[in-house]
Structure formats: structure tokens, C-alpha cells
PDB file of C-alpha atoms in Angstrom:
ATOM      1  CA  MET A   1     -17.270  -7.196  10.915  1.00 70.00           C
ATOM      2  CA  ALA A   2     -16.506  -8.216   7.327  1.00 77.00           C
ATOM      3  CA  GLN A   3     -19.838  -6.799   6.189  1.00 79.00           C
ATOM      4  CA  VAL A   4     -19.005  -3.437   7.773  1.00 81.00           C
ATOM      5  CA  LEU A   5     -15.775  -3.304   5.759  1.00 79.00           C
ATOM      6  CA  LEU A   6     -17.530  -4.425   2.573  1.00 83.00           C
ATOM      7  CA  ASP A   7     -20.229  -1.753   2.706  1.00 85.00           C
ATOM      8  CA  ALA A   8     -17.988   0.889   4.347  1.00 86.00           C
ATOM      9  CA  GLY A   9     -20.316   1.071   7.330  1.00 87.00           C
ATOM     10  CA  ASP A  10     -23.406   2.004   5.337  1.00 89.00           C
ATOM     11  CA  ALA A  11     -25.605  -0.546   7.134  1.00 89.00           C
ATOM     12  CA  LEU A  12     -24.515   0.796  10.530  1.00 89.00           C
ATOM     13  CA  VAL A  13     -25.204   4.375   9.483  1.00 88.00           C
ATOM     14  CA  ALA A  14     -28.624   3.418   8.128  1.00 88.00           C
ATOM     15  CA  ALA A  15     -29.517   1.556  11.326  1.00 87.00           C
ATOM     16  CA  ALA A  16     -28.288   4.380  13.569  1.00 85.00           C
ATOM     17  CA  THR A  17     -30.159   6.959  11.498  1.00 85.00           C
ATOM     18  CA  ALA A  18     -33.362   4.898  11.596  1.00 84.00           C
ATOM     19  CA  ALA A  19     -32.998   4.430  15.348  1.00 75.00           C
ATOM     20  CA  GLU A  20     -32.490   8.153  15.828  1.00 67.00           C
ATOM     21  CA  ALA A  21     -35.551   8.914  13.718  1.00 59.00           C
ATOM     22  CA  ALA A  22     -37.579   6.398  15.740  1.00 67.00           C
ATOM     23  CA  ALA A  23     -36.108   7.761  18.994  1.00 70.00           C
ATOM     24  CA  GLU A  24     -34.801   4.328  20.000  1.00 61.00           C
ATOM     25  CA  GLY A  25     -32.071   3.936  22.604  1.00 62.00           C
ATOM     26  CA  SER A  26     -28.471   3.784  21.467  1.00 62.00           C
ATOM     27  CA  GLU A  27     -28.115   0.171  22.616  1.00 72.00           C
ATOM     28  CA  ARG A  28     -31.220  -1.166  20.929  1.00 82.00           C
ATOM     29  CA  TRP A  29     -30.235  -0.751  17.263  1.00 85.00           C
ATOM     30  CA  THR A  30     -26.765  -2.179  17.900  1.00 88.00           C
ATOM     31  CA  GLN A  31     -28.225  -5.546  19.001  1.00 88.00           C
ATOM     32  CA  ARG A  32     -28.804  -6.434  15.367  1.00 87.00           C
ATOM     33  CA  PHE A  33     -25.014  -6.159  14.847  1.00 89.00           C
ATOM     34  CA  GLY A  34     -23.938  -8.020  17.982  1.00 90.00           C
ATOM     35  CA  GLY A  35     -24.257  -5.217  20.510  1.00 90.00           C
ATOM     36  CA  ALA A  36     -22.578  -1.910  21.181  1.00 89.00           C
ATOM     37  CA  VAL A  37     -19.157  -3.465  21.870  1.00 93.00           C
ATOM     38  CA  ALA A  38     -19.215  -5.312  18.536  1.00 91.00           C
ATOM     39  CA  VAL A  39     -20.329  -2.164  16.693  1.00 91.00           C
ATOM     40  CA  ALA A  40     -17.526  -0.148  18.314  1.00 91.00           C
ATOM     41  CA  ALA A  41     -14.983  -2.818  17.326  1.00 92.00           C
ATOM     42  CA  ALA A  42     -16.290  -2.931  13.762  1.00 91.00           C
ATOM     43  CA  LEU A  43     -16.104   0.855  13.484  1.00 92.00           C
ATOM     44  CA  THR A  44     -12.535   0.805  14.810  1.00 92.00           C
ATOM     45  CA  GLU A  45     -11.618  -1.712  12.112  1.00 91.00           C
ATOM     46  CA  LEU A  46     -13.402   0.359   9.475  1.00 91.00           C
ATOM     47  CA  GLN A  47     -11.522   3.479  10.525  1.00 92.00           C
ATOM     48  CA  ALA A  48      -8.159   1.644  10.396  1.00 92.00           C
ATOM     49  CA  HIS A  49      -9.001   0.247   6.962  1.00 90.00           C
ATOM     50  CA  ALA A  50     -10.052   3.670   5.668  1.00 91.00           C
ATOM     51  CA  ALA A  51      -6.826   5.221   6.975  1.00 92.00           C
ATOM     52  CA  ALA A  52      -4.753   2.555   5.206  1.00 90.00           C
ATOM     53  CA  VAL A  53      -6.612   3.088   1.927  1.00 90.00           C
ATOM     54  CA  LEU A  54      -6.214   6.858   2.232  1.00 90.00           C
ATOM     55  CA  GLU A  55      -2.478   6.555   2.895  1.00 88.00           C
ATOM     56  CA  ARG A  56      -2.009   4.225  -0.066  1.00 89.00           C
ATOM     57  CA  ALA A  57      -3.907   6.577  -2.376  1.00 89.00           C
ATOM     58  CA  ALA A  58      -1.951   9.606  -1.139  1.00 88.00           C
ATOM     59  CA  THR A  59       1.377   7.859  -1.711  1.00 87.00           C
ATOM     60  CA  LEU A  60       0.400   6.785  -5.203  1.00 90.00           C
ATOM     61  CA  ARG A  61      -0.912  10.280  -6.016  1.00 91.00           C
ATOM     62  CA  GLY A  62       2.415  11.751  -4.876  1.00 90.00           C
ATOM     63  CA  GLN A  63       4.302   9.348  -7.110  1.00 89.00           C
ATOM     64  CA  VAL A  64       2.090  10.231 -10.073  1.00 90.00           C
ATOM     65  CA  TYR A  65       2.584  13.954  -9.380  1.00 90.00           C
ATOM     66  CA  ALA A  66       6.347  13.395  -9.286  1.00 87.00           C
ATOM     67  CA  GLY A  67       6.186  11.788 -12.703  1.00 87.00           C
ATOM     68  CA  LEU A  68       4.092  14.656 -14.064  1.00 90.00           C
ATOM     69  CA  LEU A  69       6.549  17.145 -12.611  1.00 89.00           C
ATOM     70  CA  GLN A  70       9.275  15.695 -14.797  1.00 87.00           C
ATOM     71  CA  GLN A  71       7.451  17.176 -17.799  1.00 91.00           C
ATOM     72  CA  HIS A  72       5.338  19.992 -16.313  1.00 92.00           C
ATOM     73  CA  SER A  73       5.663  22.766 -13.763  1.00 90.00           C
ATOM     74  CA  LEU A  74       4.110  22.727 -10.314  1.00 90.00           C
ATOM     75  CA  ALA A  75       1.693  25.420 -11.470  1.00 92.00           C
ATOM     76  CA  GLU A  76       0.557  23.393 -14.471  1.00 93.00           C
ATOM     77  CA  VAL A  77      -0.005  20.203 -12.482  1.00 93.00           C
ATOM     78  CA  ALA A  78      -1.771  22.114  -9.710  1.00 94.00           C
ATOM     79  CA  ARG A  79      -4.036  23.954 -12.147  1.00 94.00           C
ATOM     80  CA  ALA A  80      -4.966  20.733 -13.951  1.00 94.00           C
ATOM     81  CA  GLN A  81      -5.800  19.057 -10.625  1.00 93.00           C
ATOM     82  CA  GLY A  82      -7.604  22.054  -9.147  1.00 94.00           C
ATOM     83  CA  VAL A  83      -5.261  22.259  -6.152  1.00 93.00           C
ATOM     84  CA  SER A  84      -2.503  24.608  -5.017  1.00 93.00           C
ATOM     85  CA  ARG A  85       1.137  24.265  -6.058  1.00 92.00           C
ATOM     86  CA  GLN A  86       1.937  23.656  -2.413  1.00 92.00           C
ATOM     87  CA  ALA A  87      -0.473  20.705  -2.338  1.00 92.00           C
ATOM     88  CA  VAL A  88       1.250  19.130  -5.347  1.00 92.00           C
ATOM     89  CA  HIS A  89       4.696  19.739  -3.855  1.00 90.00           C
ATOM     90  CA  ARG A  90       3.640  18.371  -0.452  1.00 90.00           C
ATOM     91  CA  ALA A  91       2.107  15.245  -2.013  1.00 90.00           C
ATOM     92  CA  ALA A  92       5.267  14.531  -4.027  1.00 87.00           C
ATOM     93  CA  ARG A  93       7.484  15.224  -0.986  1.00 84.00           C
ATOM     94  CA  THR A  94       5.338  13.092   1.325  1.00 80.00           C
ATOM     95  CA  ALA A  95       5.485  10.213  -1.165  1.00 73.00           C
ATOM     96  CA  GLY A  96       9.269  10.332  -0.689  1.00 64.00           C
ATOM     97  CA  VAL A  97      10.077  11.095  -4.291  1.00 55.00           C
ATOM     98  CA  LEU A  98      11.555  14.601  -4.156  1.00 51.00           C
ATOM     99  CA  HIS A  99      15.080  13.348  -3.558  1.00 49.00           C
ATOM    100  CA  GLU A 100      14.724  11.013  -6.535  1.00 48.00           C
ATOM    101  CA  HIS A 101      13.376  13.720  -8.848  1.00 47.00           C
ATOM    102  CA  PRO A 102      15.312  17.002  -8.413  1.00 47.00           C
ATOM    103  CA  ALA A 103      13.544  18.513 -11.445  1.00 46.00           C
ATOM    104  CA  ILE A 104      10.489  18.888  -9.205  1.00 44.00           C
ATOM    105  CA  LEU A 105      12.215  21.855  -7.603  1.00 44.00           C
ATOM    106  CA  ARG A 106      12.785  23.750 -10.875  1.00 44.00           C
ATOM    107  CA  PRO A 107      11.271  27.228 -11.171  1.00 42.00           C
ATOM    108  CA  VAL A 108       7.713  27.428 -12.448  1.00 43.00           C
ATOM    109  CA  GLY A 109       7.467  27.991 -16.198  1.00 44.00           C
ATOM    110  CA  LEU A 110      10.759  26.349 -17.087  1.00 40.00           C
ATOM    111  CA  SER A 111      11.136  23.137 -19.000  1.00 43.00           C
ATOM    112  CA  SER A 112      12.457  20.032 -17.317  1.00 46.00           C
ATOM    113  CA  GLU A 113      15.908  21.110 -18.581  1.00 47.00           C
ATOM    114  CA  GLY A 114      15.419  24.449 -16.815  1.00 44.00           C
ATOM    115  CA  ARG A 115      16.577  26.489 -19.839  1.00 43.00           C
ATOM    116  CA  ARG A 116      13.516  27.549 -21.793  1.00 42.00           C
ATOM    117  CA  PRO A 117       9.933  28.538 -21.067  1.00 45.00           C
ATOM    118  CA  VAL A 118       7.460  25.700 -21.240  1.00 45.00           C
ATOM    119  CA  SER A 119       5.854  25.561 -24.658  1.00 47.00           C
ATOM    120  CA  GLU A 120       2.189  24.967 -25.351  1.00 47.00           C
ATOM    121  CA  GLY A 121       3.091  21.422 -26.423  1.00 48.00           C
ATOM    122  CA  ASP A 122       4.523  20.722 -22.961  1.00 47.00           C
ATOM    123  CA  ARG A 123       1.448  21.919 -21.077  1.00 51.00           C
ATOM    124  CA  LEU A 124      -1.058  19.611 -19.433  1.00 56.00           C
ATOM    125  CA  GLN A 125      -4.561  19.546 -20.817  1.00 53.00           C
ATOM    126  CA  GLN A 126      -6.640  21.891 -18.703  1.00 48.00           C
ATOM    127  CA  PRO A 127     -10.069  20.717 -17.603  1.00 50.00           C
ATOM    128  CA  THR A 128     -12.863  22.732 -19.108  1.00 48.00           C
ATOM    129  CA  ASP A 129     -15.881  24.013 -17.248  1.00 49.00           C
ATOM    130  CA  ARG A 130     -19.421  23.348 -18.478  1.00 51.00           C
ATOM    131  CA  GLY A 131     -19.274  26.324 -20.805  1.00 53.00           C
ATOM    132  CA  GLY A 132     -16.256  24.880 -22.629  1.00 51.00           C
ATOM    133  CA  ARG A 133     -13.846  27.510 -21.277  1.00 51.00           C
ATOM    134  CA  ARG A 134     -10.430  26.636 -19.890  1.00 49.00           C
TER     135      ARG A 134
END
């Protein structure tokens, strides 16, 4: 089971794919890993582990977005990340940081003080495409 977590299930996928290509029965390839019951248990553990990692990353991303939103608008953060404003807002809200950072709710294009348009100096660096355009 530990090996399945270490390689993220790659060995199981490779074995299942090879068995499918060789037209072996579903039970036969699993014997190498302790049988079908053991493979099912290992995959259940892998799925639980992946869900925990995904949740941790999403929470951290939301916290990082909340910090960025103290200096930049939703539109700027979203554009820099290649996602929608709603995705940025949802990530920050889901991370439980909206109530701690009311500036997140300021209108797009306003500074963190809410009084002046965001200047070029306040903007996030925009990723460039392969042609060097923004």
C-alpha cells in the first residue's frame, strides 16, 4: 500500500494497462499486488490521500489569493492566474479568509483604500505568451 501512495498509483495503472493490452483477466494482474481486494483497498487509500492533498492546496491557494487581493483587484489576480474573478473569489471565500480581509470585496479597479484607480505600479505582472505579448 505504501508503494501505491509513493508512486501515486503509477505501478497499478501500468499493470492494468499491460493486462488490458494482453487481454488478461481482471483478477490476474492484481495478484502481483496482493489480489483484487488489496488493490481496491490501496486505491481507496490513494484516493483519500489525493483528496487531502487537493484540499490542502486549495486552502493554501485561497489564503495566497486573499493576500494578493489586499494589493490587487479580483480582475488583476484572476488575469494573472488565467482564471475567472469568480474562481479567485470562491477560492478566497472557501479558504475562510473573506471575513478577515474585507478589502477583497472592494470594486474592481480600486486601490486597497478604495479611493483611487489602481496604478500601473500596483498591478500584478501579467504572464506573457510565447510571442512576448501580454
